[in-house]
XYZ file of N, CA and C in Angstrom:
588
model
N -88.360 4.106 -7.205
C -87.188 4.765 -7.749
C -86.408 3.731 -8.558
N -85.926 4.192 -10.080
C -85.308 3.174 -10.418
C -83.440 2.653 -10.121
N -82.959 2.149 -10.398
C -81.291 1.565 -9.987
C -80.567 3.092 -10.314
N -81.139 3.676 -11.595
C -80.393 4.479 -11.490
C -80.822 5.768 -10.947
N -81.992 5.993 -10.868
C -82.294 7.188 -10.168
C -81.426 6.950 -8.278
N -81.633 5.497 -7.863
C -81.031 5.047 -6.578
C -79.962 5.737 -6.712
N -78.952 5.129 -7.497
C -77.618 5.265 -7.619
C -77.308 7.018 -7.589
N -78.113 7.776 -8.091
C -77.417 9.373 -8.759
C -77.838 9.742 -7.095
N -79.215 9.102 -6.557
C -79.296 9.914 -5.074
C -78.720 9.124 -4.427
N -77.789 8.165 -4.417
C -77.030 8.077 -3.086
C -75.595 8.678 -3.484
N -75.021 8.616 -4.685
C -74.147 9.427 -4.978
C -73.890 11.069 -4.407
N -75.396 11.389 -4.853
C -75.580 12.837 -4.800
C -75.555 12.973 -3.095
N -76.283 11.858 -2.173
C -75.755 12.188 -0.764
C -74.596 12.015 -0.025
N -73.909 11.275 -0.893
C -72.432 11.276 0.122
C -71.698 12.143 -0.552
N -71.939 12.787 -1.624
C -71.226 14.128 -1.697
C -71.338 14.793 -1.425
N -72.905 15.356 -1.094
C -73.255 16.506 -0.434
C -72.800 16.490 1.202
N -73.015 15.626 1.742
C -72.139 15.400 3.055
C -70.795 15.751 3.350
N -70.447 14.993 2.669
C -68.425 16.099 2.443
C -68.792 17.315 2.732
N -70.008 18.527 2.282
C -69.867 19.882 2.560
C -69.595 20.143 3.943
N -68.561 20.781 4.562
C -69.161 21.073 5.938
C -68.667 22.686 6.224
N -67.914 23.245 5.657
C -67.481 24.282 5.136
C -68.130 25.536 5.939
N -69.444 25.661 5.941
C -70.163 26.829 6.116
C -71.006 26.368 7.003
N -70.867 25.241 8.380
C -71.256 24.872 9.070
C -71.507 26.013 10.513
N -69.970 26.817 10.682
C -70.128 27.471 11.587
C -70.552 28.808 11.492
N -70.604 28.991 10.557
C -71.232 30.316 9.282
C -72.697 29.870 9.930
N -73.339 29.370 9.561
C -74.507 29.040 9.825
C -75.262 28.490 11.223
N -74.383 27.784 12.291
C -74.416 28.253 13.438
C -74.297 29.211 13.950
N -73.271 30.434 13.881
C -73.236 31.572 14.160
C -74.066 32.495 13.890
N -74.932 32.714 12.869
C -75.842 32.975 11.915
C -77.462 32.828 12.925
N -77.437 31.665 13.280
C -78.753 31.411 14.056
C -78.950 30.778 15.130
N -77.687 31.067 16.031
C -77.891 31.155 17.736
C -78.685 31.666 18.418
N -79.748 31.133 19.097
C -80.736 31.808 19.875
C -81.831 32.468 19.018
N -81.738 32.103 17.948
C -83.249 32.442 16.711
C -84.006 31.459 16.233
N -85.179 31.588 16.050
C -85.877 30.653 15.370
C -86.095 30.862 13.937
N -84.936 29.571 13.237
C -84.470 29.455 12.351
C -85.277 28.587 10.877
N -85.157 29.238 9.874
C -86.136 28.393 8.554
C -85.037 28.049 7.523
N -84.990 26.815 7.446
C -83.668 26.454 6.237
C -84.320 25.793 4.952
N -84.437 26.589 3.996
C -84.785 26.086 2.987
C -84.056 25.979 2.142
N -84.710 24.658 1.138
C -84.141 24.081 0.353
C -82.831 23.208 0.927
N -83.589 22.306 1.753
C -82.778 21.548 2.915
C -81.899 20.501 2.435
N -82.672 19.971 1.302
C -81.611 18.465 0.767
C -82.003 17.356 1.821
N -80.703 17.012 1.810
C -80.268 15.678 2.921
C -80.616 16.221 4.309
N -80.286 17.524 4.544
C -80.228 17.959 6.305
C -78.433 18.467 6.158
N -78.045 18.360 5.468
C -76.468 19.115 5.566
C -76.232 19.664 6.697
N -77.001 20.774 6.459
C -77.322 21.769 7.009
C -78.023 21.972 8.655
N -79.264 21.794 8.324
C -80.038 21.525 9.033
C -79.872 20.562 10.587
N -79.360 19.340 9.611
C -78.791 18.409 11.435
C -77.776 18.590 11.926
N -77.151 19.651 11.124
C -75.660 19.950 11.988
C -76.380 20.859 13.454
N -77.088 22.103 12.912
C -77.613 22.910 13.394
C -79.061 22.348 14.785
N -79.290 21.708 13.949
C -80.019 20.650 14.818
C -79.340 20.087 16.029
N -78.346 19.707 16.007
C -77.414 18.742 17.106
C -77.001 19.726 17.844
N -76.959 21.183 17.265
C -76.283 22.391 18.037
C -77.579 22.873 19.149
N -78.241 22.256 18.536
C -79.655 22.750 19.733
C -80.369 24.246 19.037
N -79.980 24.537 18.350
C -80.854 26.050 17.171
C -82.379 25.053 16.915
N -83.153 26.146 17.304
C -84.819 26.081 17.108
C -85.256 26.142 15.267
N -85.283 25.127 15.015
C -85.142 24.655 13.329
C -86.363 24.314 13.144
N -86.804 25.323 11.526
C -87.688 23.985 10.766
C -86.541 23.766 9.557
N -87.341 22.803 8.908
C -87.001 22.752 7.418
C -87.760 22.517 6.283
N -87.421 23.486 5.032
C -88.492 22.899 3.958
C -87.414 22.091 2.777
N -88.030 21.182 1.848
C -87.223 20.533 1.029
C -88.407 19.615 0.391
N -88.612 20.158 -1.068
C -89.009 19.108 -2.168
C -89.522 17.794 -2.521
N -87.938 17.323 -2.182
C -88.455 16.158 -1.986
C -87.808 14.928 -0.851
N -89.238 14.109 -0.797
C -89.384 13.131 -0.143
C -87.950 11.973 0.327
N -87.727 11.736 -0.878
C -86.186 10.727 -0.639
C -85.063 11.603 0.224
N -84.884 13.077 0.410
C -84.058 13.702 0.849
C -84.646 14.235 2.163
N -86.180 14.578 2.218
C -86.122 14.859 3.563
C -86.209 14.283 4.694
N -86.685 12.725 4.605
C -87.033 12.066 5.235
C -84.837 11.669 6.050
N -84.228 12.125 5.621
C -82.529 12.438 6.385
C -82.891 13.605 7.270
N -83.492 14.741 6.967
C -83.648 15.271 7.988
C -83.902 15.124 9.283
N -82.955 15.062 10.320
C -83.330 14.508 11.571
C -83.802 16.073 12.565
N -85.204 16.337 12.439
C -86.034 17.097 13.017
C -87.274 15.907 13.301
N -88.042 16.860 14.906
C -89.198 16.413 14.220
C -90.122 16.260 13.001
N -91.112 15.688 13.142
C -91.639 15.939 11.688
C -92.716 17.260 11.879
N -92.939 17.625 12.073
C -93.948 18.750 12.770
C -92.807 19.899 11.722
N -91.715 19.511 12.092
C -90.799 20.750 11.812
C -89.824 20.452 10.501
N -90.547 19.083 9.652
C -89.794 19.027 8.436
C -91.045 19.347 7.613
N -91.226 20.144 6.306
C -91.817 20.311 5.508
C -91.571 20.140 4.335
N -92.307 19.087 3.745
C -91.816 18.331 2.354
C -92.545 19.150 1.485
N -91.948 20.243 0.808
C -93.057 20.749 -0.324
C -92.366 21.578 -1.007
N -93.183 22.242 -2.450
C -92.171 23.373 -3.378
C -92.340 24.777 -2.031
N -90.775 24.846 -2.029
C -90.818 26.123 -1.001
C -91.722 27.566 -1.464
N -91.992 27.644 -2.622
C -92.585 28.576 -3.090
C -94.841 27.787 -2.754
N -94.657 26.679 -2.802
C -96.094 26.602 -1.903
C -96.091 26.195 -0.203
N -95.065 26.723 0.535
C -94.911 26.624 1.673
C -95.742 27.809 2.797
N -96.285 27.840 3.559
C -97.483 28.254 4.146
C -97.043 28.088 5.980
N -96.005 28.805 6.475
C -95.859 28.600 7.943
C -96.623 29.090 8.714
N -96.804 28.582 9.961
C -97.402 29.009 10.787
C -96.920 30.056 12.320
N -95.618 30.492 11.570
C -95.008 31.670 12.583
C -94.098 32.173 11.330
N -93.540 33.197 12.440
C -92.650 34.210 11.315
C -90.962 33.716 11.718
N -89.643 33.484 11.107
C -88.478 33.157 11.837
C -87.659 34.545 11.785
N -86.687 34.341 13.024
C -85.926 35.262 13.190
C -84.556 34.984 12.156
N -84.373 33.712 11.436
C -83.295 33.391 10.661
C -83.678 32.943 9.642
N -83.575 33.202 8.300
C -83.912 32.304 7.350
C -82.680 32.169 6.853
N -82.111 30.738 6.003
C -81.314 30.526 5.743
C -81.410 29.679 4.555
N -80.605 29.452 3.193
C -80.380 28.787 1.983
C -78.973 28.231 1.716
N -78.734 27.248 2.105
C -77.486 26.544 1.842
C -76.868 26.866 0.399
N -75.990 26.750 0.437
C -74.396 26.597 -1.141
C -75.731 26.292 -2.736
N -75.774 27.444 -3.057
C -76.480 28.305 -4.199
C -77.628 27.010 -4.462
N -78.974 26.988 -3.305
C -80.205 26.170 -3.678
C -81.116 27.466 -4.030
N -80.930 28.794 -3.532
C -82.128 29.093 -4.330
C -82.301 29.874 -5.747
N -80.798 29.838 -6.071
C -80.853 30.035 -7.338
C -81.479 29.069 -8.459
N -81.830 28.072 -7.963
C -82.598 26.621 -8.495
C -83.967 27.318 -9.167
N -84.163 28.340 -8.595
C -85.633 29.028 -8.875
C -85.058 30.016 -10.604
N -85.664 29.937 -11.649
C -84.933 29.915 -13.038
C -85.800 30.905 -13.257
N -86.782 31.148 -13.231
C -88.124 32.183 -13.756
C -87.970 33.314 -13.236
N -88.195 34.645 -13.766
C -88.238 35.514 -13.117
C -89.621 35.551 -12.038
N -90.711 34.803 -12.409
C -92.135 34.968 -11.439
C -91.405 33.937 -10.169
N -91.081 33.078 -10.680
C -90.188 32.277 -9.629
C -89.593 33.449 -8.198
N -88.737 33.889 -9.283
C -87.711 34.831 -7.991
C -88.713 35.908 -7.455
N -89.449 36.412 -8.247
C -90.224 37.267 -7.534
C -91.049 36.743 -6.166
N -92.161 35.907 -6.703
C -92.968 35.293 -5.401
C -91.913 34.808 -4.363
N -90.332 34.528 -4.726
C -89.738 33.916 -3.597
C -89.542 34.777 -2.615
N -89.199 35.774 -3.150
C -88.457 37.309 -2.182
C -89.432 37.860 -1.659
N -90.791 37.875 -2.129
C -92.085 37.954 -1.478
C -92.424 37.374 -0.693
N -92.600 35.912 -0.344
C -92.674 35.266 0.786
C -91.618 34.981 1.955
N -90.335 35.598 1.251
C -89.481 35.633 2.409
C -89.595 36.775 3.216
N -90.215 37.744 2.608
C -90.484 39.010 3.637
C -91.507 38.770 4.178
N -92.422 37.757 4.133
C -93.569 37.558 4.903
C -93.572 36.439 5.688
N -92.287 35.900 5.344
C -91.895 34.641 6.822
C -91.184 34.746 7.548
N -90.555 36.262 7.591
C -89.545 36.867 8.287
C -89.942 37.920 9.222
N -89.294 37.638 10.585
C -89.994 38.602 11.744
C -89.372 39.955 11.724
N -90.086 40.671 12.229
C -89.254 41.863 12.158
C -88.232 41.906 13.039
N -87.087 42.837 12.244
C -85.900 42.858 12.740
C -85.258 41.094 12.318
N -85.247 40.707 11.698
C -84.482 39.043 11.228
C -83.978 39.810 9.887
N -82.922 38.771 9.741
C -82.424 38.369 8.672
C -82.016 37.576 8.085
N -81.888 37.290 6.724
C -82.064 36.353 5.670
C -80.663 35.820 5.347
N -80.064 34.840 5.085
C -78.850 34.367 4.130
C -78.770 33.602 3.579
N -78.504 33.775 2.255
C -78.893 33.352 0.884
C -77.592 33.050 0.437
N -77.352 31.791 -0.299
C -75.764 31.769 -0.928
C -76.150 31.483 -2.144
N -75.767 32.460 -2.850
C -75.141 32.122 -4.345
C -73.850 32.418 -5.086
N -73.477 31.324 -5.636
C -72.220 31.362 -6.079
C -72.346 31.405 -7.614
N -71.898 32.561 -7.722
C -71.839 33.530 -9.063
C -71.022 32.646 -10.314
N -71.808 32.315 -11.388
C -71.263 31.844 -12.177
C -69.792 31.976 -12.608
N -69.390 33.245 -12.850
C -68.317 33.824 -13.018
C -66.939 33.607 -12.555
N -67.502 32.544 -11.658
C -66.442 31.879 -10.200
C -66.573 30.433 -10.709
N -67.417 30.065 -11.326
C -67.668 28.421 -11.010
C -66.315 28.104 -11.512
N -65.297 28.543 -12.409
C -64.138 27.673 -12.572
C -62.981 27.426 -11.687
N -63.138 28.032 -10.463
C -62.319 28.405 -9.639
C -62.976 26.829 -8.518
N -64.064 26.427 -8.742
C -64.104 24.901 -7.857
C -63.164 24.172 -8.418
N -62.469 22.895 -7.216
C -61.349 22.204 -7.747
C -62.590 21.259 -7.767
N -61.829 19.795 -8.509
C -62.294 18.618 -8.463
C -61.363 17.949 -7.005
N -62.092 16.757 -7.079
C -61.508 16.022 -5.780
C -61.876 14.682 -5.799
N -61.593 13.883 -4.570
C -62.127 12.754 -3.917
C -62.947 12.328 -2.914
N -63.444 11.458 -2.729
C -64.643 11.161 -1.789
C -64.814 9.702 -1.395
N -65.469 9.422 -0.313
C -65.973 7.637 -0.162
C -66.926 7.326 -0.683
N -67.311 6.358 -1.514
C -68.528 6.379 -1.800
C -68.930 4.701 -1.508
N -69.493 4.133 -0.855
C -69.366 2.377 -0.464
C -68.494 2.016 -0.451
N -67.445 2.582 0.385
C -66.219 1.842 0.592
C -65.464 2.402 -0.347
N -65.649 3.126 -1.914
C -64.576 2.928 -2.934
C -64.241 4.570 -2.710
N -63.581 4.705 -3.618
C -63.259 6.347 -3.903
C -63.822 6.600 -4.714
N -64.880 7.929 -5.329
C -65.262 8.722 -6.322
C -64.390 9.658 -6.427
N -64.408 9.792 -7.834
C -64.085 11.088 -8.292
C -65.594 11.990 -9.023
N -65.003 13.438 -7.846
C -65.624 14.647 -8.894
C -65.506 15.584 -9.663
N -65.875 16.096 -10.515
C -65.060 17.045 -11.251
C -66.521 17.823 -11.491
N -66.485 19.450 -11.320
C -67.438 20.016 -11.501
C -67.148 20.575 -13.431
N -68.143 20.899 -13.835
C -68.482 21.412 -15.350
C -69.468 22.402 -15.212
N -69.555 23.304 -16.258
C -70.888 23.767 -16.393
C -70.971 24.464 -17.884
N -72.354 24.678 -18.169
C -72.267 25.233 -19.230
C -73.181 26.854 -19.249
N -72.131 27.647 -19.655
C -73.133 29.457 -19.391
C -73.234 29.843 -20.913
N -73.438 29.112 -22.140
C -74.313 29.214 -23.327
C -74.937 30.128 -23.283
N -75.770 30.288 -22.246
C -77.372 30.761 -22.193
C -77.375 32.258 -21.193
N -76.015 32.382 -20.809
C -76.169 33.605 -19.904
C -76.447 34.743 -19.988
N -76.701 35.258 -21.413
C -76.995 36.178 -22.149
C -78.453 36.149 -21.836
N -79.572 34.673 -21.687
C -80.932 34.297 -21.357
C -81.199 34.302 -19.878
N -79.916 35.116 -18.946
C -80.281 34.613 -17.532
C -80.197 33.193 -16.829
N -79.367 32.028 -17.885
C -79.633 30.942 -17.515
C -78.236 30.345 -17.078
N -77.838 29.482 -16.273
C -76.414 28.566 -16.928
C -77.061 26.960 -15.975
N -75.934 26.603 -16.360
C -76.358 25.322 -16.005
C -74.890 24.116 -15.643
N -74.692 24.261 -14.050
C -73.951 23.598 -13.381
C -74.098 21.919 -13.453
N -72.435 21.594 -13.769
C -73.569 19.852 -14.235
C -72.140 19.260 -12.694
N -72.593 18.249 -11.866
C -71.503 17.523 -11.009
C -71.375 16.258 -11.689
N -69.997 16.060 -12.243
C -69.575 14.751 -12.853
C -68.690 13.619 -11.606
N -69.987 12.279 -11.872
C -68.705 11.714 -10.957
C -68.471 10.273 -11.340
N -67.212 9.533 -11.715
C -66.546 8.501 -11.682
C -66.604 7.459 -10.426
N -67.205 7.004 -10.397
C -67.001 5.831 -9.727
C -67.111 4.398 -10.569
N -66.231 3.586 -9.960
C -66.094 2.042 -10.735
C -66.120 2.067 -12.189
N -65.344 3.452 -12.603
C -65.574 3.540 -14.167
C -66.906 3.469 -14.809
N -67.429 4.416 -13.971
C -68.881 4.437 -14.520
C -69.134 6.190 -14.459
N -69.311 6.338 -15.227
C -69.830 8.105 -15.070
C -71.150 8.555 -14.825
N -71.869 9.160 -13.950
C -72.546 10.044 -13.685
C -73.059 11.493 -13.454
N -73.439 12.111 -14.043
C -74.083 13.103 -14.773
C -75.069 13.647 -13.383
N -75.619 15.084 -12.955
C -76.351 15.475 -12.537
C -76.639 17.175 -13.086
N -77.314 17.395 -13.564
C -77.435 18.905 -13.730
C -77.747 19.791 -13.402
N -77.984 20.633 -13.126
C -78.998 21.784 -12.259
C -78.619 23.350 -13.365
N -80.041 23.321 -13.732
C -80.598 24.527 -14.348
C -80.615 25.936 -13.298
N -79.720 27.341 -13.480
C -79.881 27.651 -12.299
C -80.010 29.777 -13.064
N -80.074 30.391 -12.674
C -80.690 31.813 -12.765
C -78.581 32.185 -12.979
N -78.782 33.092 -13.814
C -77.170 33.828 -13.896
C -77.545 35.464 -14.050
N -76.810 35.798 -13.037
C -77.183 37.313 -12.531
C -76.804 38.453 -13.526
N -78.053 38.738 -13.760
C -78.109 39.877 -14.844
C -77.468 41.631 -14.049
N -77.220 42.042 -15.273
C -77.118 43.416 -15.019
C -78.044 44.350 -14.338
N -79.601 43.842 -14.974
C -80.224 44.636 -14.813
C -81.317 44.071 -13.752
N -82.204 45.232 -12.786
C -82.799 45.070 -11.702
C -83.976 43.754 -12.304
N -83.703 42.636 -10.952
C -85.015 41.566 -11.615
C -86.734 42.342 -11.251
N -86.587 43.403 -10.013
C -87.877 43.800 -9.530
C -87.587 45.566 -10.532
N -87.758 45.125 -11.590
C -88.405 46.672 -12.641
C -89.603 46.763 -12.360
């Protein structure tokens, strides 16, 4: 990994940590179920729920982020959630603060909603967060620790493209007078049905 790829993922984890927001949302959510959290990240999510004693796997991408996941490894799965292949069905599936809108394609969203009905037991249910473009100006900016110093964040985005189904959330952050950039390409909810 290079200094700066280092730098944007340790940035990107002590901000994502600050989330804790929808912690009990998501305990409450999957008490006494056997629970699938995808698109895990760091473990936000996941090791909160974890420490709560909830019967967890997790799937997540990539490698530098899952290896925070504090599960066994049996029960962390490093891979594109769309080539993920379990070996039981869960009574909870769950998607943290808008990861599976990350999926941009319509074949994307399709095969996703497809395999979630086929990793899902009967009688379970699913919770999915997405936060509707239409809202993104309503996030404040703020402060954070980042090695000791303070960051600043300020969210941006650009919906150019929403007319294409597309927008694109960027997290800006200041530290030591240095700016950093992260973007995420993400699906903007059309009018019309995605399963015609």
């Amino acid at each position: 990994m290079s200094n700066i790829q280092s730098e944007i993922y340790e940035i990107n984890k002590a901000f994502t940590q600050k989330y804790c927001y929808d912690h009990v949302y998501y305990l409450n959510f999957s008490k006494g179920h056997a629970t699938l959290d995808l698109f895990a990240g760091f473990g936000r999510v996941s090791n909160y729920l974890a420490n709560q004693g909830i019967d967890l796997e997790a799937v997540e991408l990539l490698e530098n982020y899952s290896r925070h996941i504090q599960l066994p490894s049996s029960k962390i799965h490093t891979c594109d959630v769309l080539e993920f292949t379990p070996k039981k069905t869960f009574n909870r599936i769950i998607s943290g603060f808008n990861s599976f809108c990350l999926l941009t394609k319509d074949w994307e969203i399709k095969a996703f909603f497809t395999k979630l009905d086929s990793w899902l037991a009967k009688d379970g249910l699913v919770s999915l967060s997405y936060y509707h473009q239409d809202y993104w100006h309503t996030i404040e900016k703020f402060t954070f620790q980042y090695k000791g110093k303070i960051a600043f964040y300020r969210p941006r985005y650009d919906l150019s493209e929403r007319k294409k189904g597309r927008g694109i959330w960027i997290d800006e952050f200041l530290v030591d007078g240095e700016l950093v950039l992260i973007e995420y390409h993400t699906i903007y909810q059309r009018h019309r049905a995605i399963f015609e």
